[in-house]
Tab-separated table of C-alpha atoms in Angstrom:
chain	number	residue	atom	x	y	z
A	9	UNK	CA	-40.433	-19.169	-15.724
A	10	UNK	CA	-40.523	-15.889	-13.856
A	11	UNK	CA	-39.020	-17.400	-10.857
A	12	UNK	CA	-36.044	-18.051	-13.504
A	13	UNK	CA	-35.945	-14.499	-14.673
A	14	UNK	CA	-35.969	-13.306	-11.561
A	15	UNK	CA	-33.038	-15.673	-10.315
A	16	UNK	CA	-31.216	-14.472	-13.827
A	17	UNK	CA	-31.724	-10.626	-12.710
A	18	UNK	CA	-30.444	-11.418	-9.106
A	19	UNK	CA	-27.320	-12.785	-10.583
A	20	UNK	CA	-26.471	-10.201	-12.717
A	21	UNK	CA	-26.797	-7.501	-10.156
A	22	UNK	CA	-24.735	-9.547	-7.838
A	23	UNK	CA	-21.815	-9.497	-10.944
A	24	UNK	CA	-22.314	-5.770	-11.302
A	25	UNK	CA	-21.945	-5.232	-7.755
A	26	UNK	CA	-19.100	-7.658	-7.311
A	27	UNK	CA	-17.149	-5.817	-10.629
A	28	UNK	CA	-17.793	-2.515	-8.951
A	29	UNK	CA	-16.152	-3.807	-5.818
A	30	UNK	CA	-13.102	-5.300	-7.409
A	31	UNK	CA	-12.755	-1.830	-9.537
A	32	UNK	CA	-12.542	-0.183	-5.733
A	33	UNK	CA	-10.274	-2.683	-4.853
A	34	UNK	CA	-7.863	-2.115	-7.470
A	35	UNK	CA	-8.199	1.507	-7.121
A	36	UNK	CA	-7.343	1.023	-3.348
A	37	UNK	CA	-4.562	-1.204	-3.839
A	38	UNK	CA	-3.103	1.629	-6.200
A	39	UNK	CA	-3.245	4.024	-3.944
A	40	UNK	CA	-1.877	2.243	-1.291
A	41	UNK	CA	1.273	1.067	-3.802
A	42	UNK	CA	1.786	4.639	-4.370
A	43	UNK	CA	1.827	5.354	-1.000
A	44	UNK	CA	4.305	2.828	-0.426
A	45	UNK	CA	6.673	4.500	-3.244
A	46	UNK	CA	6.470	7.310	-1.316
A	47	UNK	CA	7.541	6.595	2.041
A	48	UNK	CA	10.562	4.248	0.235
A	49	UNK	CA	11.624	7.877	-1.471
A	50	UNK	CA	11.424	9.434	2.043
A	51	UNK	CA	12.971	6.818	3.781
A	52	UNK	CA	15.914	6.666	1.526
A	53	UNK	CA	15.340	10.943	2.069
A	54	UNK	CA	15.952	10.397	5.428
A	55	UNK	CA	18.723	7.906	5.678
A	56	UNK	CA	20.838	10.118	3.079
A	57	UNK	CA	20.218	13.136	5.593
A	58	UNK	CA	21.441	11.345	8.380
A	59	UNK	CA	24.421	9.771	6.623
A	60	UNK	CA	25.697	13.615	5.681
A	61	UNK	CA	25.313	14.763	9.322
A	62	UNK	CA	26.312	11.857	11.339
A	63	UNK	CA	27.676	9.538	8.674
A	64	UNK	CA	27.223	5.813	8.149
A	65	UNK	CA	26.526	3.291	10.845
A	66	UNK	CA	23.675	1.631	12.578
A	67	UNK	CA	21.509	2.300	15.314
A	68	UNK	CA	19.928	-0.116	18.011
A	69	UNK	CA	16.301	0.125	18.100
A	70	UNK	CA	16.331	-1.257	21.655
A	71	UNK	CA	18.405	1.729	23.098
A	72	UNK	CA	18.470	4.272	20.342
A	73	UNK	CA	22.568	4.054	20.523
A	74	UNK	CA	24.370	5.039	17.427
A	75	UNK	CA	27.473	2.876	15.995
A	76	UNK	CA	29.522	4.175	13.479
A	77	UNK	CA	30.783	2.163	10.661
A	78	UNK	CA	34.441	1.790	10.744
């Protein structure tokens, strides 16, 4: 009978502990999605920056060469 209680108590705490770690979670994942909004807004920042000064094109990540679109 107490062994039962006890077992009942256990679980509980184990939920409580596992809902508080899910609420982290979530609140994690948040801020991570909101970080990931941000650095699409400077991204797109940065691309419209570099489109004004040098225009549109591509560059090659191998060599860092520029290519203008035609």
């Amino acid at each position: 009978s107490s062994r039962i209680v006890s077992e009942f108590g256990q679980i509980e705490l184990e939920i409580l502990l596992t809902t508080q770690r899910l609420e982290q979670l979530a609140e994690a994942k948040n801020e991570s999605q909101k970080g990931y909004v941000k650095l699409q807004e400077e991204e797109r920042e940065l691309v419209k920056k570099l489109n004004e000064k040098y225009g549109a094109g591509t560059v090659d990540l191998n060599n860092g060469e520029f290519t203008p679109t035609k």
